[in-house]
Every structure is written in C-alpha cells, then in structure tokens.
Coordinates of C-alpha atoms and ligand atoms in Angstrom, one line a residue:
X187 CA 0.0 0.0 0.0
X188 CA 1.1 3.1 -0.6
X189 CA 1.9 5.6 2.2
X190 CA -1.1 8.0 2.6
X191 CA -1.7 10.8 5.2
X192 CA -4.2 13.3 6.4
X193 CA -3.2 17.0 5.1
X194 CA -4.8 19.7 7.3
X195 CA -4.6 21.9 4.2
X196 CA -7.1 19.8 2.7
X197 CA -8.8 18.2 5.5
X198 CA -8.5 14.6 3.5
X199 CA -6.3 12.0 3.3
X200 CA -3.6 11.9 0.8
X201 CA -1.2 9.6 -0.9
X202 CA 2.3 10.7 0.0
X203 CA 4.8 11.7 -3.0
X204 CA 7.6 13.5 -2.2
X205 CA 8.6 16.6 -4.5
X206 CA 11.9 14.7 -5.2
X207 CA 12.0 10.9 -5.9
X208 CA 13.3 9.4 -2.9
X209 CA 14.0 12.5 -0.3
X210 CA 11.9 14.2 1.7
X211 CA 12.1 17.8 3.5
X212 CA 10.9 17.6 6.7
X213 CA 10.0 21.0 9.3
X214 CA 9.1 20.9 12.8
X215 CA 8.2 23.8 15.2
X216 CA 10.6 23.0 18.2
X217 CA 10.3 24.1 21.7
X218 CA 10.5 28.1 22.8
X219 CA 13.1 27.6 25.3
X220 CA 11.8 29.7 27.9
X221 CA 10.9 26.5 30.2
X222 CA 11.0 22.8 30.1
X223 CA 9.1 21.4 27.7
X224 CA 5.7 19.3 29.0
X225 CA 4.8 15.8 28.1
X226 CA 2.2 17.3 25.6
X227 CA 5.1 19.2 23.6
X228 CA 6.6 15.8 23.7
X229 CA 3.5 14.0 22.2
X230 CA 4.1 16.1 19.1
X231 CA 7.8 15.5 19.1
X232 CA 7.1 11.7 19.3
X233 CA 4.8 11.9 17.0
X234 CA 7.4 13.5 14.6
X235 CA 10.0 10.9 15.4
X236 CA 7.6 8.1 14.3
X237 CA 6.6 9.8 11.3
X238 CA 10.1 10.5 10.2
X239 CA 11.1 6.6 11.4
X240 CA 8.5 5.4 9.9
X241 CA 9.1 7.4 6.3
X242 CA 13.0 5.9 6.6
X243 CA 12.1 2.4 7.4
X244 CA 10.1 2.9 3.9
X245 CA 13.1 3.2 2.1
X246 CA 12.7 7.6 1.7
X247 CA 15.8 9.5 2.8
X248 CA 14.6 12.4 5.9
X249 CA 16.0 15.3 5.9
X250 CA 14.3 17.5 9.3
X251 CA 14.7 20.6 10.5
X252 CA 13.5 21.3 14.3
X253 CA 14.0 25.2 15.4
X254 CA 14.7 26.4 18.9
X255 CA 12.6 29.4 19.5
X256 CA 15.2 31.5 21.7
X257 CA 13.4 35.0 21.3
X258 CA 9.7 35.5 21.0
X259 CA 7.4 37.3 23.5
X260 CA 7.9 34.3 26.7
X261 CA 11.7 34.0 26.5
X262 CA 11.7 38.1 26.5
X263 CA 9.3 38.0 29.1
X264 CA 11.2 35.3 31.3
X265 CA 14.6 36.9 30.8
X266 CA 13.5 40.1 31.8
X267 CA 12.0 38.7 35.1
X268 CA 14.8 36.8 35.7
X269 CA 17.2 40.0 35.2
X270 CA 19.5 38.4 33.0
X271 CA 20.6 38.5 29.7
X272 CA 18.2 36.4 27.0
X273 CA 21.0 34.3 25.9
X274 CA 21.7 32.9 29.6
X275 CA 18.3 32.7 30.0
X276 CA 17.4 30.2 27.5
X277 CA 20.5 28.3 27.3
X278 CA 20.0 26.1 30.7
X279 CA 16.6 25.1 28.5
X280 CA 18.4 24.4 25.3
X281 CA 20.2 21.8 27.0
X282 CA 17.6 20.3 28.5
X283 CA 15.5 20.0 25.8
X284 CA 17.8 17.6 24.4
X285 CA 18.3 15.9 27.4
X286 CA 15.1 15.2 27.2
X287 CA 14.9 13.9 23.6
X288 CA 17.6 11.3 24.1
X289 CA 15.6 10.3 27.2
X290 CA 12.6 9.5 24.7
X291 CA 14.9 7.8 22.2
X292 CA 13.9 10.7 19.8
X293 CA 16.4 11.1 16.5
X294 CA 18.1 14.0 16.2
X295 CA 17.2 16.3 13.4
X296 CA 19.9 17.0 11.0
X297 CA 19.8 20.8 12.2
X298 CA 18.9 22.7 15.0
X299 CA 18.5 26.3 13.8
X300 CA 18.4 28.9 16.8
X301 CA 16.4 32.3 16.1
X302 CA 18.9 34.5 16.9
X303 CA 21.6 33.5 14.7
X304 CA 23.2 36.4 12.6
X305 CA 22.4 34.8 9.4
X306 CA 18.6 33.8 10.3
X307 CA 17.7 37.1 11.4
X308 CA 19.7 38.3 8.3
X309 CA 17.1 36.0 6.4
X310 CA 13.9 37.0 8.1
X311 CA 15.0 41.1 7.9
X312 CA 15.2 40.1 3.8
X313 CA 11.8 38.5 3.8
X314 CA 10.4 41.2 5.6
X315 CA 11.7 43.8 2.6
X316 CA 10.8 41.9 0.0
X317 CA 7.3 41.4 2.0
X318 CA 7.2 45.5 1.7
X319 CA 8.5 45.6 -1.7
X320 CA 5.5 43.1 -2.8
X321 CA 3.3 45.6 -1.0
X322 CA 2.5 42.3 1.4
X323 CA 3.5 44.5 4.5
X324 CA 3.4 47.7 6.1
X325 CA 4.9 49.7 8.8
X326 CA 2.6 50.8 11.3
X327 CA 2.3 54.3 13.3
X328 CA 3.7 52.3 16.5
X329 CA 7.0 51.7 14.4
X330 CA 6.6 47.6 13.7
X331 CA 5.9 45.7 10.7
X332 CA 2.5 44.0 9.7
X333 CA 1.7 41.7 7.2
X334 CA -1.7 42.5 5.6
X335 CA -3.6 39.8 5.7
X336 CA -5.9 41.1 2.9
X337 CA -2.9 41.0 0.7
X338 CA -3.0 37.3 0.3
X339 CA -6.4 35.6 -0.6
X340 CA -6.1 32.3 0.4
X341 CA -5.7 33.9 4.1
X342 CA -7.5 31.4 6.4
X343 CA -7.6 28.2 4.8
X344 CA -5.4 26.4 7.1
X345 CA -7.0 27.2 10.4
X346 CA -10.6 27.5 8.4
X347 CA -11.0 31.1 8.6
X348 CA -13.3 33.2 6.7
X349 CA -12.1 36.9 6.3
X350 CA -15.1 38.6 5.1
X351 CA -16.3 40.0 8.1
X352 CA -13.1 41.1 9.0
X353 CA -12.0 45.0 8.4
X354 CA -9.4 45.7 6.8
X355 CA -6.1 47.0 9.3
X356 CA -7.0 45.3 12.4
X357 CA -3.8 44.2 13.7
X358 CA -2.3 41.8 16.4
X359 CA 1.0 42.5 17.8
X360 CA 1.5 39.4 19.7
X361 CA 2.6 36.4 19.2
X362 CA 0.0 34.0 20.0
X363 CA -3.9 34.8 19.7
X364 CA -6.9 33.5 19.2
X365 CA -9.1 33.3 16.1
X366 CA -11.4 36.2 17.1
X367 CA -8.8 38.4 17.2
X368 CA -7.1 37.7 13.9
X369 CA -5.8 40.7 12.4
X370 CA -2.7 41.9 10.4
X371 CA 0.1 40.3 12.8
X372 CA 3.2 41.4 13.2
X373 CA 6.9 40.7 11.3
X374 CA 8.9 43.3 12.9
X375 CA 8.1 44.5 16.5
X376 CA 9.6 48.0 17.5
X377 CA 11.8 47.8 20.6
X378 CA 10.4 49.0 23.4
X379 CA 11.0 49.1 27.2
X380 CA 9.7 46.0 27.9
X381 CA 12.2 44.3 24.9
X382 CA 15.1 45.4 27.3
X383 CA 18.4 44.7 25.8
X384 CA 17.1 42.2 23.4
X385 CA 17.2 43.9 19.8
X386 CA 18.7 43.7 16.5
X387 CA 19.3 46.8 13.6
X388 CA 16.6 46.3 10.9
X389 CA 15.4 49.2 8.0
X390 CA 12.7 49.5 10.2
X391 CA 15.1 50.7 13.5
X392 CA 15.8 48.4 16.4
X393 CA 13.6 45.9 16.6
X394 CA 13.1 41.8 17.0
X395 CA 11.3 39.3 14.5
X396 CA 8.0 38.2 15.1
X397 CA 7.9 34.5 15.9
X398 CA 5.9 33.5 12.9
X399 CA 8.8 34.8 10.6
X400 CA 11.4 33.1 12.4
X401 CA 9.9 29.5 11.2
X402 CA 9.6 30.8 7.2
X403 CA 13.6 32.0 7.6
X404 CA 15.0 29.1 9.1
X405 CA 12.8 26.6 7.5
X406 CA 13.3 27.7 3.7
X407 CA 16.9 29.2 4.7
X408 CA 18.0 25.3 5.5
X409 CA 15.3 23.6 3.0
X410 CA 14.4 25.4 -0.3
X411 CA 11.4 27.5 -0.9
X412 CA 9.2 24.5 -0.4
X413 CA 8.8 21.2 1.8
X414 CA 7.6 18.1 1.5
X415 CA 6.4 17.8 5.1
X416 CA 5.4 20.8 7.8
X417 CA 4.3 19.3 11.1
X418 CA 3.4 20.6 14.8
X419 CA 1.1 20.2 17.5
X420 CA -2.5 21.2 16.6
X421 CA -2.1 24.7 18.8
X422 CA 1.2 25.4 16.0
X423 CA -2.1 25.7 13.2
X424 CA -3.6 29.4 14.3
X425 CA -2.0 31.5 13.9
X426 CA 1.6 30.4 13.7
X427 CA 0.8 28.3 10.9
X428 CA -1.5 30.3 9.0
X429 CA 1.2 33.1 9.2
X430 CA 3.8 31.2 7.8
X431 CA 2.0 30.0 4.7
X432 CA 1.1 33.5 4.0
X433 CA 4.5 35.0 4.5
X434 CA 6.5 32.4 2.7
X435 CA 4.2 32.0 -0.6
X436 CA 4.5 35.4 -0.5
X437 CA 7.7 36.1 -0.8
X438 CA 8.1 32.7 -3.0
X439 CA 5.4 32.5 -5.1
X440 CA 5.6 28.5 -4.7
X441 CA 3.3 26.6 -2.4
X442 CA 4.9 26.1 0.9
X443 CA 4.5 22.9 1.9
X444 CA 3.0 19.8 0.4
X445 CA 1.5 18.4 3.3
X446 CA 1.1 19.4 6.9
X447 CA 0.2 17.2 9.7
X448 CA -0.9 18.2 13.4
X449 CA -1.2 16.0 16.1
X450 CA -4.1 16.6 18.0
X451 CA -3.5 17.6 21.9
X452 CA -2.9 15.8 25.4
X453 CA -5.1 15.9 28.6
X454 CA -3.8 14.2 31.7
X455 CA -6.2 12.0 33.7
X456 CA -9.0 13.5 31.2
X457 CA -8.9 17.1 31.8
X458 CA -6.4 19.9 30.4
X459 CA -3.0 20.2 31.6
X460 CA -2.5 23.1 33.8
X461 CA -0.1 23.9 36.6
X462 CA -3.1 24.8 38.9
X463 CA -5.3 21.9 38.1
X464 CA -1.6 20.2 39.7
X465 CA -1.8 17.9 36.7
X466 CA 1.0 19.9 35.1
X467 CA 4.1 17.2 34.5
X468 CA 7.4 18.0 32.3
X469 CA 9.4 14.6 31.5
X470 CA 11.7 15.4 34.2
X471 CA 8.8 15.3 36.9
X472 CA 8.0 11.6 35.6
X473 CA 11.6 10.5 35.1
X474 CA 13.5 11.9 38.2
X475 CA 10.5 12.4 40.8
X476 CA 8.4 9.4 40.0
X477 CA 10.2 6.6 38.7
X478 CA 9.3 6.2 35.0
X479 CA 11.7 5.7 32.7
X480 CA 11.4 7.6 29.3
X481 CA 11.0 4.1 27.2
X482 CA 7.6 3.7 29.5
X483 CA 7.1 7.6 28.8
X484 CA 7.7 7.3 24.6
X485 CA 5.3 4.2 24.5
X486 CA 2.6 6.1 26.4
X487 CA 2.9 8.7 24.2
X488 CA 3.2 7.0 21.0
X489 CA 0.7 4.0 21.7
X490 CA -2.3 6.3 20.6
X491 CA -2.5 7.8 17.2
X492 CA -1.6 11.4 16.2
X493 CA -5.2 12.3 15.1
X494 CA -6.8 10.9 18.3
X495 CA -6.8 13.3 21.2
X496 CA -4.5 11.3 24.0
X497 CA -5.6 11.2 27.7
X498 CA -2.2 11.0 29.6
X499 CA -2.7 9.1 32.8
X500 CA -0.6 6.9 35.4
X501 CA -3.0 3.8 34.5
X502 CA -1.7 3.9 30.8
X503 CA 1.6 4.2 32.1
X504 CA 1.1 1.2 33.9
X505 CA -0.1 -0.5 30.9
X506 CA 3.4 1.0 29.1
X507 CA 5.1 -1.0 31.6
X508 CA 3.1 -4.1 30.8
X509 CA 3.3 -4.0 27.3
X510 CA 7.2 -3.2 27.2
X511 CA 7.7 -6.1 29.9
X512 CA 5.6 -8.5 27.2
X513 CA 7.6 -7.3 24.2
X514 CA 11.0 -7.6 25.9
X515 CA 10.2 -11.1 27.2
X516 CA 9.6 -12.5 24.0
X517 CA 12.8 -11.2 22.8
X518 CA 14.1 -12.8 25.0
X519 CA 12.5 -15.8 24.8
X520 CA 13.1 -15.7 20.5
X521 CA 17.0 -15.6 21.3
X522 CA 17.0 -18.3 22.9
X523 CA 15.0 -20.1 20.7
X524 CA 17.3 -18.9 17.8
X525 CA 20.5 -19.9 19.2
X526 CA 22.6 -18.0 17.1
X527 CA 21.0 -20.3 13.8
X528 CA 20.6 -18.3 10.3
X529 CA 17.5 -17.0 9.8
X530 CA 15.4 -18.9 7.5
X531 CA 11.7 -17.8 6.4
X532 CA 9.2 -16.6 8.2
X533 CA 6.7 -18.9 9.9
X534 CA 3.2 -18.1 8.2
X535 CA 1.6 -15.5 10.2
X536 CA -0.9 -13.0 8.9
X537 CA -0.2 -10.1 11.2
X538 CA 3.6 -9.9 10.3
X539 CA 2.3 -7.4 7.6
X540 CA -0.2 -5.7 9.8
X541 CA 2.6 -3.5 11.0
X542 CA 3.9 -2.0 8.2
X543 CA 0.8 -1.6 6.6
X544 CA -0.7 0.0 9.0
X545 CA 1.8 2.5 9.7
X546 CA 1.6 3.2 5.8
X547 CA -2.1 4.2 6.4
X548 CA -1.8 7.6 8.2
X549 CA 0.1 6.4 10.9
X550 CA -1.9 4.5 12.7
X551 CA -0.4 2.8 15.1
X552 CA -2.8 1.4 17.2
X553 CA -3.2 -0.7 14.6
X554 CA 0.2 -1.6 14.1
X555 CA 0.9 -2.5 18.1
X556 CA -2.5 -4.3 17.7
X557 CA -0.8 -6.5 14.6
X558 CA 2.6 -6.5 16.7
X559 CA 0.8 -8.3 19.7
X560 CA -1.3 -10.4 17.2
X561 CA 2.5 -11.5 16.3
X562 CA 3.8 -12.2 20.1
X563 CA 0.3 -14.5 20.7
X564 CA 1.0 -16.6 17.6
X565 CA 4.5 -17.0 18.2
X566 CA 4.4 -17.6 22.0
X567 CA 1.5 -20.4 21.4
X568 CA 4.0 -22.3 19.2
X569 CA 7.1 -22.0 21.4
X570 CA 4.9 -23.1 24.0
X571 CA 3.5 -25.8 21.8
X572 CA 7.3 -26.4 20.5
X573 CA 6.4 -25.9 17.2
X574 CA 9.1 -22.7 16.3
X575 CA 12.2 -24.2 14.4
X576 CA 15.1 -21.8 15.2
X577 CA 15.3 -20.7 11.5
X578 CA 12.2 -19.1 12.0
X579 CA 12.9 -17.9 15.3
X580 CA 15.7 -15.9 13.8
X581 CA 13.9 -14.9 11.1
X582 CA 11.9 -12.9 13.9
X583 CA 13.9 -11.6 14.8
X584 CA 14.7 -10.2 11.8
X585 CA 11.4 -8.7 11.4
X586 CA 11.5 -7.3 14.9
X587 CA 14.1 -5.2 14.5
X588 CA 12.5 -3.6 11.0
X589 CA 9.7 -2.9 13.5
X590 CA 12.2 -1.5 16.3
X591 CA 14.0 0.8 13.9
X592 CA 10.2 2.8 13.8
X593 CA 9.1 2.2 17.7
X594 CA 12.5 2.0 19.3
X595 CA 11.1 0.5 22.3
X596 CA 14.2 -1.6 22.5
X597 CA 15.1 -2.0 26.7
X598 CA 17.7 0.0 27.9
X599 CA 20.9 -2.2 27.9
X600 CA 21.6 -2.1 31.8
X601 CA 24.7 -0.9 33.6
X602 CA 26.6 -3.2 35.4
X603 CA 28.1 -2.1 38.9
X604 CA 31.3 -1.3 40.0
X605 CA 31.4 -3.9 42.4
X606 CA 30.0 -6.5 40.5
X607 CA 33.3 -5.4 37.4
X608 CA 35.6 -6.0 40.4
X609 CA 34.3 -9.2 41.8
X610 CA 34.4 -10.3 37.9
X611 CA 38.2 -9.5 37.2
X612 CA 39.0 -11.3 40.2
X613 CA 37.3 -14.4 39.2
X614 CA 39.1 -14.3 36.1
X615 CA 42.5 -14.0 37.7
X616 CA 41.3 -16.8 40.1
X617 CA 40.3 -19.3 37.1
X618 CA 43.4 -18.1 35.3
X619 CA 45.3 -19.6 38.7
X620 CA 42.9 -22.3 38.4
X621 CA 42.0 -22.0 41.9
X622 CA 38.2 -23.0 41.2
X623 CA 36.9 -22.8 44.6
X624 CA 37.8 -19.3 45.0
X625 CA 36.2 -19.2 41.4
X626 CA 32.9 -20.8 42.2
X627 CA 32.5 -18.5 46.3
X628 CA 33.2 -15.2 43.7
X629 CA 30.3 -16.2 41.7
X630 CA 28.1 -17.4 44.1
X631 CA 28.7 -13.3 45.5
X632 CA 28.2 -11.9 42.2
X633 CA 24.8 -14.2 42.2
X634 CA 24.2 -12.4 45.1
X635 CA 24.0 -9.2 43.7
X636 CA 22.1 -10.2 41.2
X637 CA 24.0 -10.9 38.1
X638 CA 24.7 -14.2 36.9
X639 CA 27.9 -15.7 34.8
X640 CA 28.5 -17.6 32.6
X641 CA 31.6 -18.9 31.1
X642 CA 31.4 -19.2 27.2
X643 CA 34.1 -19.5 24.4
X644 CA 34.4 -15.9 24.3
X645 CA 35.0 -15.5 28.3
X646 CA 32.5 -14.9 31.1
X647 CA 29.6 -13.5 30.4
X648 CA 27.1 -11.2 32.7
X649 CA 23.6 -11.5 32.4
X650 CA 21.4 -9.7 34.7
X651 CA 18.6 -12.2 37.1
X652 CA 15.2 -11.4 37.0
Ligands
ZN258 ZN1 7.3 27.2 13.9

C-alpha cells in the first residue's frame, strides 16, 4: 500500500509523494526555550520521530529541521523577570530540551536552527523587505511591521478562517492569539521598554522578528522555498501556521508545503493540563521524581494515534510498563529459541504485515501495536507448543528489529556495577590460577547481587537475574 496521510490543508487523506524521488524535507516547530518542555510538547515531538522513522524504514531518505525558539514574546518576558541577559536565560533550557529527547529515544534532526543566529535574522529582515516591496506588508504608526492579511487571498484556509467579516487593518502584535482576534500580525516589533536589551538593527530601527517569521527563515533558509512535510502540534495551526504560509508563498510564489500534519493535543487524567489543576508534569517530573523511565514515557505517548486526542494518565503508564515487559520477554525468549541459527523464512503468520501496513495508512499505530501483539500470541503459542524451528525464530527476529528501527522501544541495555566489574576481574584472575573454589565463592557473590555468569568460548559472560 502506498503511504497515505491526512493534510490539514485539505482536511483529506492523501497519498504521500515527495517533490523529489526518494528524499523528503521535513520541518518541525521545536520548543520556545523559555521552560521545560511538558509531556504534551513531547507527544508532538514523538509523533514527529515516528513519522520520520517510519518514512526511513520505507526506504525515503529524511532530511528534518527542528528550530529552537530562543526570542519571541515568553523568553523576552522570562529573561527580563529573571534579570539576566536572554542568551543565559534560554540556554540552561536548550540543554535540557535535548536531554530530554535522548531520554525519549527521539532522532536528532539534521539541524537545529536557533532564532537569533546572525544569518537567520539576516534571512527573516530580507523577507520582511521583499514582503514590503511586494506591498504584502506595512509599517505601522507604532514603528513595527504587519503583514496585511488582505494581501493574500487564500488567508484562512489552514486554520478554516473566513475573512469577510473582517475589516481591513485590524492588527495583532503578539505572538500567539486567538481566532477572534485575527488581524494583520506582526513581522517586525519595534523595541520598546519592555524588549530590554534584546534587539537587532533592521530598515525598520531596532527591533526583533515576530515569531511567525522566524519559522519561514529558518525553515526555507536550511530547506528550499518548499517542503515536502510541515508538522506541529495542533495549537502550531492558528496563527503560527496560517502566518507562515502566507509570509513564505508570499515572498516565493511557490506553495509552501505539500502536506502538513498536526497532532491533536494531550489531557492528563481527562482534563487539560495546567499547573493549577496540579496535573502539570514535564518529563523530568516523571523520570526523576516518579520513577518512569522515558522508554515507558515514549510508549505512552506514542501508543495512541496522532489524530486521536491522547488522555495521559498513570493507569496507561502502567499499561506502558506491561506491554514493554511483554515485548521484551519474548525477545528474550526468541534468542533463545534462535540460538545463534541463520535466519530462515518466516513462519506463516498474517499479522507480520499488519505493521507496516498499518503505519503506511496515516500512521496509525494502534493498529500496528494491535498486529505486533497479534504477532507475540501466535508465536508464544508455538514456542509453547514447541512448534518454532530456530530458522524461524531468527527470522523474527529479523522482522523485529524492522519494526524497532520505527518504535524504538528496545530495553535499555543495563549498567553493570562497579562492584560487581571488580568481583568479575578477580574471578578471572582466580580461574586463570585455576584456583576454582575461590572461582565458584566469587560467583556465588556476584549471584548475590544479582547478576549471573557464565563462562562461554568468548569468556565470562554477565547476564542480569530477573
Ligand atoms: Zn514554527
């Protein structure tokens, strides 16, 4: 089947063709770095790592963008109460954010644009002139630059907006807003006193970029004039979104991007996520305070699909935990049924195509876990029954590690403690001086602690109890 997914642009679902044969341009909002980032920015994120796992496993070379927002209206806001400069402000957050990714096993995009680089506010002060020159934007009595909404007819179709009603120079200096206020919003903002420090030189005077402009620079700065794939969380659509489709194709004259997919947002424990609600979690609060561990975190978020609204709760983390445990038990139990033999065909199983296939179909992965479990049943019934030749358990293998290059659920290969390294190089000395009772008490201690060894061709080997 070909790969298909649902284009907010056009509200339908779409087969998937790359401009260019084989290659596909990929943009992501990122994070505004004024905080840590909360398990719903992560659900997008996820979501994105699946999508763009999922597009490589299919043979199509990813190339991705993901932007730090270090200046918009919250970092300026947060640096300013902090009293320090905006650069040491958002830094401690830059580094956390990818923390924070590798905790959830996400890829790493190929680049990581900051805002305030020289040459993407070099980029985004060009647009803006050429957005004058085109007659697209205008510089307001309070010194900053608008775009003019009613300069570009397709305004609106994105978010579903009609602008009829709307008269003509209402304007929105902010960054974020709701629908009933849409206006002309702006490209340039005018320093002022609450901007502090932060400003560059523009045509225009001192001044910062808008956040919607950022995006359009650093995404077709790094990309082209036009992507294959813009994605973000469903919040990203109005009017970040809508503003940078109508600043970009105006400047370009191209469409902007082929196909743009939204991930619909998280509740936790079925109602929205707020700080004073005290159901307000960042990954750190899960990891380090309570005890999960990012796998169980990345499954939780990525078990549900993208278009479904996901209710975040400690009972579905639960269920994380389950599910993993079942997944990594049956690995377990198909290396030992392999035994190192070469893999030979698959055994006849239906579902073995059900995850794939299902990923190909808008990404729905509930589907695909359902034909990955569908998979574990089969196969457990006929190791139990005996009936699993070792060919075909290594053929499964095989196929589970196609389906682990997408999920990357794989467990976390566990550390082995000091004293448990120590106890192990002096077992070896004591076999090498063939002194096997002192041999067999060092690994009845290591036993003890929980690890057991075994001696094999290559040397001793560790292998954590359950
Ligand atoms: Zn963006």
């Amino acid at each position: 089947m070909a790969l298909r997914f649902f284009n907010t642009l056009t509200r339908q679902i779409e087969d998937f063709a790359p401009l260019e044969a084989g290659r596909v341009r990929m943009y992501t909002c990122g994070p505004t770095v004024y905080n840590f980032a909360h398990i719903g920015n992560f659900r997008a994120y996820v979501f994105e790592d699946l999508l763009q796992r999922h597009l490589e496993f299919r043979g199509l070379r990813v190339e991705r963008v993901m932007n730090l927002t270090d200046v918009d209206d919250k970092t300026i806001r947060g640096c300013r109460a902090a009293g320090i400069p905006l650069a040491e402000f958002t830094l401690p957050f830059k580094k956390a954010f990818f923390e924070d990714l590798d905790s959830l096993r996400i890829k790493r995009a190929d680049h990581f644009p900051e805002a305030t680089a020289a040459d993407h506010i070099a980029r985004m002060i060009s647009m803006i002139s050429t957005l004058m020159e085109k007659g697209h934007a205008y510089r307001a009595d309070d010194g900053s630059v608008y775009f003019r909404i009613h300069s570009f007819p397709s305004y609106g179709r994105l978010a579903h907006i009609v602008l009829d009603e709307l008269k003509p120079g209402a304007r929105v200096s902010s960054d974020e807003y709701e629908k009933e206020n849409v206006g002309d919003f702006a490209l340039w903002k005018a320093h002022d006193e609450g901007d502090g420090d932060v400003w560059w030189e523009s045509p225009w005077g001192r001044g910062r970029p808008g956040w919607h402009i950022e995006c359009s620079a650093m995404a077709t700065g790094i990309l082209g004039p036009q992507l294959d794939i813009h994605c973000g969380g469903e919040d990203n659509i109005f009017p970040h979104h809508e503003a940078e489709i109508a600043q970009t194709e105006s400047v370009t004259g191209l469409p902007f991007a082929k196909l743009w997919m939204h991930c619909k947002h998280l509740q936790v424990e079925g109602t929205k996520m707020a700080k004073s609600a005290g159901n307000f979690f960042t990954l750190r609060d899960l990891v380090e305070d309570k005890g999960w561990s990012g796998r169980e975190v990345r499954y939780a978020l990525i078990s549900v699909k993208y278009r479904e609204p996901l209710n975040f709760t400690f009972e579905g983390l639960g269920g994380a935990r389950s599910a993993l445990l079942r997944i990594d038990q049956w690995t377990a139990r198909l290396i030992e049924t392999a035994a190192g033999s070469p893999a030979g065909d698959l055994p006849e199983i239906t579902a073995l195509e059900g995850f794939g296939t299902a990923l190909d179909d808008d990404l729905n992965i509930s589907a695909g876990l359902a034909a990955v479990f569908d998979v574990i049943r089969e196969t457990n019934r006929r190791l139990d029954a005996g009936n699993l030749a070792s060919a075909e358990a290594a053929a499964l293998l095989l196929w589970l590690a196609g389906v682990q290059s997408v999920l990357h659920l794989e467990p976390e290969p566990e550390a082995v403690p000091g004293v448990v390294t120590e106890l192990l190089a002096r077992r070896v000395a004591a076999r090498n001086a063939k002194d096997w009772k002192a041999s067999d008490a060092l690994r009845d201690e290591i036993a003890s602690l929980g690890w057991t060894v075994k001696d094999t061709k290559e040397g001793q080997k560790l292998i954590r109890k359950n």
